[in-house]
Amino acid sequence: TLDVTNPQVPVELDRLAFAGSPGTILLTGDIAWVACAFADTVHVVDVSDPSDVVEIETIVTGEDPRIARDEDFLYIQTSDQVSAYNVATPADPLFLGAMPIVTGAAPIRVEAVNRRLFVPPFRIFSFQNPVVPTLQNERWVEDAVAVRSLRVVGGKRLYIPMWRPSFAGRLAIYDVVEQGRNEIATLYGT
């Protein structure tokens, strides 16, 4: 943890060492969720006292985890599955269910909104029944070779940035209220 009261001179207050390579870090209240590639784990860390951060639990995952939070649920996407945990009690995450998947390149970011997990290039998994998740929508976006990230904004719009050597870039925007099926705009770079 760093004190950045003075951004010119940050002060280290405490640190934790993790096996593997920390990737995604989510912060909800006084709890940090740290996904670590190569160690294939998600660490649950109490950060309520920045000068004494404490790991309170470790979730063993599959290869190269990516995480997202929505309500009391933690969603984990690995190279071979998507899964859900009830984390209402962070020190005691409860595994709810999982679904096997096949992935290409590991995404940089996954998003969760309204018990749905959005995974690049464009898959939506429904966790309405978290014990039995389902693939709600799968669309391989044209030129998806360069899609590794996406962002859901306001629970209504899905933004997918794409890049490929044959063009400068593209930003596709989808309406996720309608289950992410309707592309509403496409912006092209120069």
PDB file of C-alpha atoms in Angstrom:
ATOM      1  CA  THR A   1       0.000   0.000   0.000  1.00  0.00           C
ATOM      2  CA  LEU A   2       1.132   3.492  -0.820  1.00  0.00           C
ATOM      3  CA  ASP A   3       0.226   6.805   0.754  1.00  0.00           C
ATOM      4  CA  VAL A   4      -0.097   9.182  -2.204  1.00  0.00           C
ATOM      5  CA  THR A   5      -1.129  12.230  -0.201  1.00  0.00           C
ATOM      6  CA  ASN A   6       1.848  13.861  -1.895  1.00  0.00           C
ATOM      7  CA  PRO A   7       1.993  12.254  -5.371  1.00  0.00           C
ATOM      8  CA  GLN A   8       5.517  13.566  -5.854  1.00  0.00           C
ATOM      9  CA  VAL A   9       6.729  11.553  -2.855  1.00  0.00           C
ATOM     10  CA  PRO A  10       4.632   8.391  -2.386  1.00  0.00           C
ATOM     11  CA  VAL A  11       5.284   6.577   0.886  1.00  0.00           C
ATOM     12  CA  GLU A  12       5.097   2.793   1.161  1.00  0.00           C
ATOM     13  CA  LEU A  13       2.970   1.783   4.144  1.00  0.00           C
ATOM     14  CA  ASP A  14       2.918  -2.000   3.733  1.00  0.00           C
ATOM     15  CA  ARG A  15       3.366  -4.746   1.142  1.00  0.00           C
ATOM     16  CA  LEU A  16       2.341  -8.321   0.486  1.00  0.00           C
ATOM     17  CA  ALA A  17       4.251 -10.778  -1.662  1.00  0.00           C
ATOM     18  CA  PHE A  18       2.295 -13.106  -3.929  1.00  0.00           C
ATOM     19  CA  ALA A  19       3.454 -16.125  -5.866  1.00  0.00           C
ATOM     20  CA  GLY A  20       2.939 -15.608  -9.562  1.00  0.00           C
ATOM     21  CA  SER A  21       2.249 -12.354 -11.323  1.00  0.00           C
ATOM     22  CA  PRO A  22      -0.506 -10.074  -9.961  1.00  0.00           C
ATOM     23  CA  GLY A  23      -2.786  -8.977 -12.782  1.00  0.00           C
ATOM     24  CA  THR A  24      -6.303  -7.763 -12.156  1.00  0.00           C
ATOM     25  CA  ILE A  25      -6.847  -5.959  -8.853  1.00  0.00           C
ATOM     26  CA  LEU A  26     -10.367  -5.078  -7.728  1.00  0.00           C
ATOM     27  CA  LEU A  27     -11.179  -3.015  -4.664  1.00  0.00           C
ATOM     28  CA  THR A  28     -14.568  -3.233  -2.932  1.00  0.00           C
ATOM     29  CA  GLY A  29     -14.724  -1.399   0.352  1.00  0.00           C
ATOM     30  CA  ASP A  30     -11.885  -2.650   2.558  1.00  0.00           C
ATOM     31  CA  ILE A  31     -11.259  -5.785   0.467  1.00  0.00           C
ATOM     32  CA  ALA A  32      -8.843  -6.113  -2.439  1.00  0.00           C
ATOM     33  CA  TRP A  33      -9.142  -9.029  -4.855  1.00  0.00           C
ATOM     34  CA  VAL A  34      -5.837  -9.841  -6.575  1.00  0.00           C
ATOM     35  CA  ALA A  35      -5.744 -12.300  -9.502  1.00  0.00           C
ATOM     36  CA  CYS A  36      -2.289 -13.852  -9.990  1.00  0.00           C
ATOM     37  CA  ALA A  37      -1.234 -15.517 -13.231  1.00  0.00           C
ATOM     38  CA  PHE A  38       1.336 -18.326 -13.088  1.00  0.00           C
ATOM     39  CA  ALA A  39       0.242 -19.087  -9.505  1.00  0.00           C
ATOM     40  CA  ASP A  40      -3.362 -19.495 -10.720  1.00  0.00           C
ATOM     41  CA  THR A  41      -4.874 -17.918  -7.632  1.00  0.00           C
ATOM     42  CA  VAL A  42      -7.056 -15.057  -6.472  1.00  0.00           C
ATOM     43  CA  HIS A  43      -5.997 -13.532  -3.161  1.00  0.00           C
ATOM     44  CA  VAL A  44      -8.512 -11.866  -0.841  1.00  0.00           C
ATOM     45  CA  VAL A  45      -6.806  -9.047   1.072  1.00  0.00           C
ATOM     46  CA  ASP A  46      -8.115  -6.938   3.957  1.00  0.00           C
ATOM     47  CA  VAL A  47      -6.862  -3.382   3.321  1.00  0.00           C
ATOM     48  CA  SER A  48      -8.857  -1.667   6.090  1.00  0.00           C
ATOM     49  CA  ASP A  49      -5.578  -0.688   7.777  1.00  0.00           C
ATOM     50  CA  PRO A  50      -3.240   0.430   4.949  1.00  0.00           C
ATOM     51  CA  SER A  51      -0.202   0.033   7.204  1.00  0.00           C
ATOM     52  CA  ASP A  52      -1.135  -3.592   7.995  1.00  0.00           C
ATOM     53  CA  VAL A  53      -2.702  -5.299   4.952  1.00  0.00           C
ATOM     54  CA  VAL A  54      -3.595  -8.936   5.584  1.00  0.00           C
ATOM     55  CA  GLU A  55      -4.363 -11.784   3.211  1.00  0.00           C
ATOM     56  CA  ILE A  56      -7.505 -13.449   4.543  1.00  0.00           C
ATOM     57  CA  GLU A  57      -8.142 -16.111   1.890  1.00  0.00           C
ATOM     58  CA  THR A  58      -6.815 -17.608  -1.326  1.00  0.00           C
ATOM     59  CA  ILE A  59      -8.949 -19.076  -4.090  1.00  0.00           C
ATOM     60  CA  VAL A  60      -7.163 -21.609  -6.281  1.00  0.00           C
ATOM     61  CA  THR A  61      -8.248 -21.077  -9.884  1.00  0.00           C
ATOM     62  CA  GLY A  62      -7.378 -22.414 -13.304  1.00  0.00           C
ATOM     63  CA  GLU A  63      -4.701 -20.967 -15.537  1.00  0.00           C
ATOM     64  CA  ASP A  64      -4.301 -17.185 -15.891  1.00  0.00           C
ATOM     65  CA  PRO A  65      -7.350 -15.877 -13.965  1.00  0.00           C
ATOM     66  CA  ARG A  66      -9.262 -12.701 -14.830  1.00  0.00           C
ATOM     67  CA  ILE A  67     -11.798 -11.416 -12.313  1.00  0.00           C
ATOM     68  CA  ALA A  68     -14.873  -9.203 -12.077  1.00  0.00           C
ATOM     69  CA  ARG A  69     -17.281  -8.347  -9.236  1.00  0.00           C
ATOM     70  CA  ASP A  70     -21.019  -7.737  -9.336  1.00  0.00           C
ATOM     71  CA  GLU A  71     -23.166  -7.535  -6.206  1.00  0.00           C
ATOM     72  CA  ASP A  72     -21.997 -10.293  -3.824  1.00  0.00           C
ATOM     73  CA  PHE A  73     -20.480 -12.353  -6.625  1.00  0.00           C
ATOM     74  CA  LEU A  74     -16.909 -12.776  -7.822  1.00  0.00           C
ATOM     75  CA  TYR A  75     -16.568 -14.107 -11.358  1.00  0.00           C
ATOM     76  CA  ILE A  76     -13.358 -15.792 -12.494  1.00  0.00           C
ATOM     77  CA  GLN A  77     -12.480 -16.497 -16.110  1.00  0.00           C
ATOM     78  CA  THR A  78      -9.530 -18.802 -16.748  1.00  0.00           C
ATOM     79  CA  SER A  79      -8.191 -20.485 -19.854  1.00  0.00           C
ATOM     80  CA  ASP A  80     -10.693 -23.310 -19.509  1.00  0.00           C
ATOM     81  CA  GLN A  81     -13.724 -22.132 -17.506  1.00  0.00           C
ATOM     82  CA  VAL A  82     -15.848 -19.336 -16.095  1.00  0.00           C
ATOM     83  CA  SER A  83     -16.924 -19.678 -12.474  1.00  0.00           C
ATOM     84  CA  ALA A  84     -18.851 -17.821  -9.793  1.00  0.00           C
ATOM     85  CA  TYR A  85     -18.300 -17.431  -6.061  1.00  0.00           C
ATOM     86  CA  ASN A  86     -20.555 -15.876  -3.449  1.00  0.00           C
ATOM     87  CA  VAL A  87     -18.253 -13.449  -1.628  1.00  0.00           C
ATOM     88  CA  ALA A  88     -20.744 -11.812   0.729  1.00  0.00           C
ATOM     89  CA  THR A  89     -18.305 -13.003   3.408  1.00  0.00           C
ATOM     90  CA  PRO A  90     -14.917 -12.290   1.779  1.00  0.00           C
ATOM     91  CA  ALA A  91     -12.994 -14.512   4.215  1.00  0.00           C
ATOM     92  CA  ASP A  92     -15.177 -17.459   3.192  1.00  0.00           C
ATOM     93  CA  PRO A  93     -15.833 -17.394  -0.583  1.00  0.00           C
ATOM     94  CA  LEU A  94     -18.427 -19.991  -1.538  1.00  0.00           C
ATOM     95  CA  PHE A  95     -17.996 -21.708  -4.922  1.00  0.00           C
ATOM     96  CA  LEU A  96     -21.342 -21.708  -6.738  1.00  0.00           C
ATOM     97  CA  GLY A  97     -20.770 -23.112 -10.198  1.00  0.00           C
ATOM     98  CA  ALA A  98     -18.644 -23.203 -13.328  1.00  0.00           C
ATOM     99  CA  MET A  99     -18.891 -23.730 -17.055  1.00  0.00           C
ATOM    100  CA  PRO A 100     -16.100 -25.063 -19.299  1.00  0.00           C
ATOM    101  CA  ILE A 101     -14.978 -22.782 -22.132  1.00  0.00           C
ATOM    102  CA  VAL A 102     -12.410 -22.674 -24.909  1.00  0.00           C
ATOM    103  CA  THR A 103     -10.415 -19.460 -25.212  1.00  0.00           C
ATOM    104  CA  GLY A 104      -7.962 -17.974 -27.620  1.00  0.00           C
ATOM    105  CA  ALA A 105      -5.593 -15.306 -26.345  1.00  0.00           C
ATOM    106  CA  ALA A 106      -6.143 -14.468 -22.698  1.00  0.00           C
ATOM    107  CA  PRO A 107      -8.266 -11.343 -22.333  1.00  0.00           C
ATOM    108  CA  ILE A 108      -6.889  -8.326 -20.566  1.00  0.00           C
ATOM    109  CA  ARG A 109     -10.172  -7.507 -18.891  1.00  0.00           C
ATOM    110  CA  VAL A 110     -13.538  -9.106 -18.161  1.00  0.00           C
ATOM    111  CA  GLU A 111     -16.626  -7.273 -16.885  1.00  0.00           C
ATOM    112  CA  ALA A 112     -19.668  -8.282 -14.840  1.00  0.00           C
ATOM    113  CA  VAL A 113     -23.053  -6.550 -14.796  1.00  0.00           C
ATOM    114  CA  ASN A 114     -26.463  -7.854 -13.709  1.00  0.00           C
ATOM    115  CA  ARG A 115     -25.176 -11.399 -13.110  1.00  0.00           C
ATOM    116  CA  ARG A 116     -23.679 -11.585 -16.579  1.00  0.00           C
ATOM    117  CA  LEU A 117     -19.980 -11.963 -17.338  1.00  0.00           C
ATOM    118  CA  PHE A 118     -18.659 -10.313 -20.516  1.00  0.00           C
ATOM    119  CA  VAL A 119     -15.525 -11.964 -21.936  1.00  0.00           C
ATOM    120  CA  PRO A 120     -13.594 -10.757 -25.018  1.00  0.00           C
ATOM    121  CA  PRO A 121     -13.824 -11.031 -27.916  1.00  0.00           C
ATOM    122  CA  PHE A 122     -17.584 -11.162 -27.356  1.00  0.00           C
ATOM    123  CA  ARG A 123     -19.126 -13.788 -25.116  1.00  0.00           C
ATOM    124  CA  ILE A 124     -21.776 -13.239 -22.507  1.00  0.00           C
ATOM    125  CA  PHE A 125     -22.240 -15.798 -19.755  1.00  0.00           C
ATOM    126  CA  SER A 126     -25.397 -15.678 -17.666  1.00  0.00           C
ATOM    127  CA  PHE A 127     -25.121 -16.372 -13.945  1.00  0.00           C
ATOM    128  CA  GLN A 128     -28.815 -15.788 -13.203  1.00  0.00           C
ATOM    129  CA  ASN A 129     -28.578 -19.273 -11.745  1.00  0.00           C
ATOM    130  CA  PRO A 130     -24.919 -19.180 -10.610  1.00  0.00           C
ATOM    131  CA  VAL A 131     -24.871 -22.916  -9.892  1.00  0.00           C
ATOM    132  CA  VAL A 132     -25.518 -23.621 -13.582  1.00  0.00           C
ATOM    133  CA  PRO A 133     -24.066 -20.764 -15.683  1.00  0.00           C
ATOM    134  CA  THR A 134     -24.962 -20.652 -19.363  1.00  0.00           C
ATOM    135  CA  LEU A 135     -23.509 -19.149 -22.506  1.00  0.00           C
ATOM    136  CA  GLN A 136     -26.036 -16.433 -23.282  1.00  0.00           C
ATOM    137  CA  ASN A 137     -24.448 -15.025 -26.416  1.00  0.00           C
ATOM    138  CA  GLU A 138     -21.370 -15.712 -28.485  1.00  0.00           C
ATOM    139  CA  ARG A 139     -20.458 -13.553 -31.400  1.00  0.00           C
ATOM    140  CA  TRP A 140     -17.046 -13.495 -32.989  1.00  0.00           C
ATOM    141  CA  VAL A 141     -16.764  -9.842 -33.863  1.00  0.00           C
ATOM    142  CA  GLU A 142     -15.395  -9.144 -37.343  1.00  0.00           C
ATOM    143  CA  ASP A 143     -11.663  -8.482 -37.057  1.00  0.00           C
ATOM    144  CA  ALA A 144     -11.771  -9.844 -33.516  1.00  0.00           C
ATOM    145  CA  VAL A 145      -8.164 -10.953 -33.838  1.00  0.00           C
ATOM    146  CA  ALA A 146      -7.192  -7.883 -31.850  1.00  0.00           C
ATOM    147  CA  VAL A 147      -9.964  -7.851 -29.232  1.00  0.00           C
ATOM    148  CA  ARG A 148      -8.575  -8.508 -25.766  1.00  0.00           C
ATOM    149  CA  SER A 149     -10.479  -5.975 -23.703  1.00  0.00           C
ATOM    150  CA  LEU A 150     -13.970  -4.590 -23.380  1.00  0.00           C
ATOM    151  CA  ARG A 151     -15.821  -2.275 -21.054  1.00  0.00           C
ATOM    152  CA  VAL A 152     -19.433  -2.147 -19.872  1.00  0.00           C
ATOM    153  CA  VAL A 153     -20.486   1.385 -18.936  1.00  0.00           C
ATOM    154  CA  GLY A 154     -23.565   2.225 -16.895  1.00  0.00           C
ATOM    155  CA  GLY A 155     -24.837  -1.342 -17.194  1.00  0.00           C
ATOM    156  CA  LYS A 156     -26.206  -0.422 -20.631  1.00  0.00           C
ATOM    157  CA  ARG A 157     -23.425  -0.173 -23.207  1.00  0.00           C
ATOM    158  CA  LEU A 158     -20.636  -2.569 -24.137  1.00  0.00           C
ATOM    159  CA  TYR A 159     -17.591  -0.953 -25.764  1.00  0.00           C
ATOM    160  CA  ILE A 160     -15.187  -3.190 -27.689  1.00  0.00           C
ATOM    161  CA  PRO A 161     -11.969  -1.615 -29.000  1.00  0.00           C
ATOM    162  CA  MET A 162     -10.317  -3.446 -31.910  1.00  0.00           C
ATOM    163  CA  TRP A 163      -7.061  -3.026 -33.719  1.00  0.00           C
ATOM    164  CA  ARG A 164      -5.489  -4.812 -36.639  1.00  0.00           C
ATOM    165  CA  PRO A 165      -2.602  -3.965 -38.974  1.00  0.00           C
ATOM    166  CA  SER A 166      -5.036  -3.624 -41.903  1.00  0.00           C
ATOM    167  CA  PHE A 167      -6.736  -0.615 -40.284  1.00  0.00           C
ATOM    168  CA  ALA A 168      -6.019   1.874 -37.534  1.00  0.00           C
ATOM    169  CA  GLY A 169      -8.788   0.844 -35.189  1.00  0.00           C
ATOM    170  CA  ARG A 170     -12.451   0.411 -34.538  1.00  0.00           C
ATOM    171  CA  LEU A 171     -14.722   0.859 -31.556  1.00  0.00           C
ATOM    172  CA  ALA A 172     -17.922  -1.199 -31.625  1.00  0.00           C
ATOM    173  CA  ILE A 173     -20.715  -0.231 -29.228  1.00  0.00           C
ATOM    174  CA  TYR A 174     -23.433  -2.695 -28.243  1.00  0.00           C
ATOM    175  CA  ASP A 175     -26.668  -2.381 -26.281  1.00  0.00           C
ATOM    176  CA  VAL A 176     -26.296  -4.877 -23.404  1.00  0.00           C
ATOM    177  CA  VAL A 177     -29.786  -4.253 -22.073  1.00  0.00           C
ATOM    178  CA  GLU A 178     -30.877  -6.323 -25.071  1.00  0.00           C
ATOM    179  CA  GLN A 179     -28.385  -9.051 -24.060  1.00  0.00           C
ATOM    180  CA  GLY A 180     -25.559  -7.564 -26.120  1.00  0.00           C
ATOM    181  CA  ARG A 181     -26.993  -8.573 -29.446  1.00  0.00           C
ATOM    182  CA  ASN A 182     -27.517  -5.207 -31.116  1.00  0.00           C
ATOM    183  CA  GLU A 183     -24.580  -3.232 -32.404  1.00  0.00           C
ATOM    184  CA  ILE A 184     -25.685   0.386 -32.165  1.00  0.00           C
ATOM    185  CA  ALA A 185     -22.603   2.190 -33.449  1.00  0.00           C
ATOM    186  CA  THR A 186     -19.211   1.580 -34.970  1.00  0.00           C
ATOM    187  CA  LEU A 187     -16.463   4.178 -34.927  1.00  0.00           C
ATOM    188  CA  TYR A 188     -13.397   3.808 -37.122  1.00  0.00           C
ATOM    189  CA  GLY A 189      -9.965   5.287 -36.524  1.00  0.00           C
ATOM    190  CA  THR A 190      -7.776   6.833 -39.159  1.00  0.00           C
TER     191      THR A 190
END
